Amino acid sequence: MSGVWFVGRFGGAFALADDEGSHLGRPFGLTLTSRIGSVGRVLGQREIEVAGEIDAVGLAERRPSSGQIRLETAGVLRYQLTFRDDTGRPCRFHGWQRLSLRGTPAALTVIDGRLETTAGQDIGRALLRVDQPSLLWRCCTRPTMMGGRTTGAT
């Protein structure tokens, strides 16, 4: 099937809300993949469906996730993902990333987020960075054609 494939890998840390005074010290990883029909559709679309894996040590280790990434008018990417924790409880990750062409490159690589149950109970806070800072740029500027498929950098 032809299309544009994006793969994003993020690494960072999280803290559980129950850990009184806890710093972001628990490892947290996120891998997201998305396939979009064409480059033109990517440029005109404000929301894409993603699937991947959340790896939050002691909460949801190597668990499948799915959801959306949405571009908002204020230059913010919103990440909305659902997953099940290690006990099978349904959970969500809500993240945001402010996009700016001015200032520090961190604006393009940092995701600040919250973890909660699907019932709205707070689980904790997470801070993630793109594992390869040039990944976003490569995916957006140089997709590669392979056997009728267009793929982004991995």
Coordinates of C-alpha atoms in Angstrom, one line a residue, residues 14-152:
F14 CA 7.7 10.4 34.3
A15 CA 6.5 10.6 37.9
L16 CA 3.4 9.0 39.5
A17 CA 1.0 11.4 41.2
D18 CA 1.1 9.1 44.2
D19 CA 4.8 9.6 44.7
E20 CA 4.8 12.6 47.1
G21 CA 7.4 15.2 46.1
S22 CA 8.7 12.8 43.4
H23 CA 10.9 14.1 40.6
L24 CA 10.6 12.8 37.0
G25 CA 12.8 9.8 37.7
R26 CA 11.0 6.8 36.1
P27 CA 12.0 5.9 32.5
F28 CA 9.3 6.6 29.9
G29 CA 9.5 5.8 26.2
L30 CA 7.1 6.3 23.3
T31 CA 7.2 5.1 19.7
L32 CA 4.5 6.3 17.3
T33 CA 3.9 5.3 13.7
S34 CA 1.4 6.8 11.2
R35 CA 0.6 6.1 7.6
I36 CA -1.0 8.9 5.5
G37 CA -2.2 8.4 1.9
S38 CA -0.2 11.2 0.3
V39 CA 2.2 14.1 0.9
G40 CA -0.6 16.5 -0.1
R41 CA -2.9 15.0 2.4
V42 CA -0.2 15.4 5.2
L43 CA 0.1 19.1 4.4
G44 CA -3.6 19.7 4.4
Q45 CA -4.5 17.6 7.4
R46 CA -4.6 19.0 11.0
E47 CA -5.0 15.6 12.7
I48 CA -3.4 12.2 12.0
E49 CA -4.1 8.8 13.5
V50 CA -1.1 7.1 15.2
A51 CA -0.3 3.7 16.7
G52 CA 2.7 2.6 18.7
E53 CA 4.0 1.5 22.0
I54 CA 4.3 3.1 25.5
D55 CA 7.0 1.9 27.8
A56 CA 6.6 3.4 31.3
V57 CA 8.5 1.4 33.8
G58 CA 6.3 0.2 36.6
L59 CA 3.1 1.5 34.9
A60 CA 2.8 0.2 31.4
E61 CA 5.8 -1.7 30.1
R62 CA 5.8 -2.2 26.3
R63 CA 2.1 -1.7 25.9
P64 CA 0.4 -0.9 22.6
S65 CA -1.1 2.6 22.2
S66 CA -3.2 4.4 19.7
G67 CA -4.7 7.9 19.2
Q68 CA -4.2 11.1 17.4
I69 CA -1.8 14.0 17.0
R70 CA -3.5 17.3 16.2
L71 CA -2.1 20.6 15.0
E72 CA -3.8 23.5 16.7
T73 CA -3.9 27.0 15.4
A74 CA -1.7 28.4 18.2
G75 CA 1.3 26.3 16.9
V76 CA 0.7 23.5 19.4
L77 CA 0.8 19.8 18.6
R78 CA -1.6 17.8 20.9
Y79 CA -1.0 14.1 21.5
Q80 CA -4.0 12.1 22.6
L81 CA -3.1 8.4 23.2
T82 CA -4.9 5.5 24.9
F83 CA -3.3 2.4 26.3
R84 CA -3.8 -0.2 29.0
D85 CA -1.4 -0.3 32.0
D86 CA 0.2 -3.5 33.3
T87 CA -2.9 -4.4 35.3
G88 CA -5.2 -3.9 32.2
R89 CA -6.7 -0.6 33.4
P90 CA -7.5 1.7 30.4
C91 CA -5.4 4.9 30.5
R92 CA -4.6 8.0 28.5
F93 CA -1.6 10.1 27.7
H94 CA -2.2 13.8 26.9
G95 CA 0.8 15.7 25.6
W96 CA 1.5 19.0 24.0
Q97 CA 4.4 20.3 22.1
R98 CA 4.7 24.0 21.2
L99 CA 6.1 24.6 17.7
S100 CA 8.2 27.7 17.1
L101 CA 10.8 28.6 14.5
R102 CA 12.3 31.1 16.9
G103 CA 14.4 30.5 19.9
T104 CA 15.7 27.2 21.1
P105 CA 15.5 23.9 19.1
A106 CA 14.0 22.3 22.2
A107 CA 10.7 23.8 21.1
L108 CA 10.6 21.3 18.3
T109 CA 11.7 18.3 20.4
V110 CA 10.0 18.4 23.9
I111 CA 6.6 17.0 24.7
D112 CA 5.1 17.8 28.1
G113 CA 2.3 15.4 29.1
R114 CA -0.1 14.0 31.7
L115 CA -1.0 10.4 32.4
E116 CA -4.5 9.6 33.6
T117 CA -7.1 6.8 33.7
T118 CA -9.9 7.0 31.1
A119 CA -12.1 7.8 34.1
G120 CA -10.1 11.0 34.5
Q121 CA -8.0 10.0 37.6
D122 CA -4.6 11.6 37.6
I123 CA -1.7 9.1 37.3
G124 CA 1.2 11.4 36.8
R125 CA 3.3 13.7 34.7
A126 CA 5.8 12.9 31.8
L127 CA 8.4 14.9 29.9
L128 CA 9.7 13.5 26.6
R129 CA 12.2 14.4 24.0
V130 CA 12.6 13.3 20.4
D131 CA 15.3 10.6 20.6
Q132 CA 16.9 11.9 17.4
P133 CA 16.3 15.7 17.1
S134 CA 16.8 15.7 13.4
L135 CA 14.1 13.0 13.0
L136 CA 11.2 15.5 12.6
W137 CA 13.1 17.5 10.0
R138 CA 14.1 14.4 8.0
C139 CA 10.5 13.1 8.0
C140 CA 9.0 16.4 6.9
T141 CA 11.6 17.2 4.2
R142 CA 12.9 14.0 2.7
P143 CA 10.5 11.1 2.6
T144 CA 12.0 8.1 0.8
M145 CA 10.3 6.1 -1.9
M146 CA 10.6 2.3 -1.5
G147 CA 8.7 -0.2 -3.7
G148 CA 5.8 2.1 -4.3
R149 CA 5.7 3.2 -0.6
T150 CA 6.9 6.5 0.8
T151 CA 8.6 6.1 4.1
G152 CA 9.9 8.6 6.6

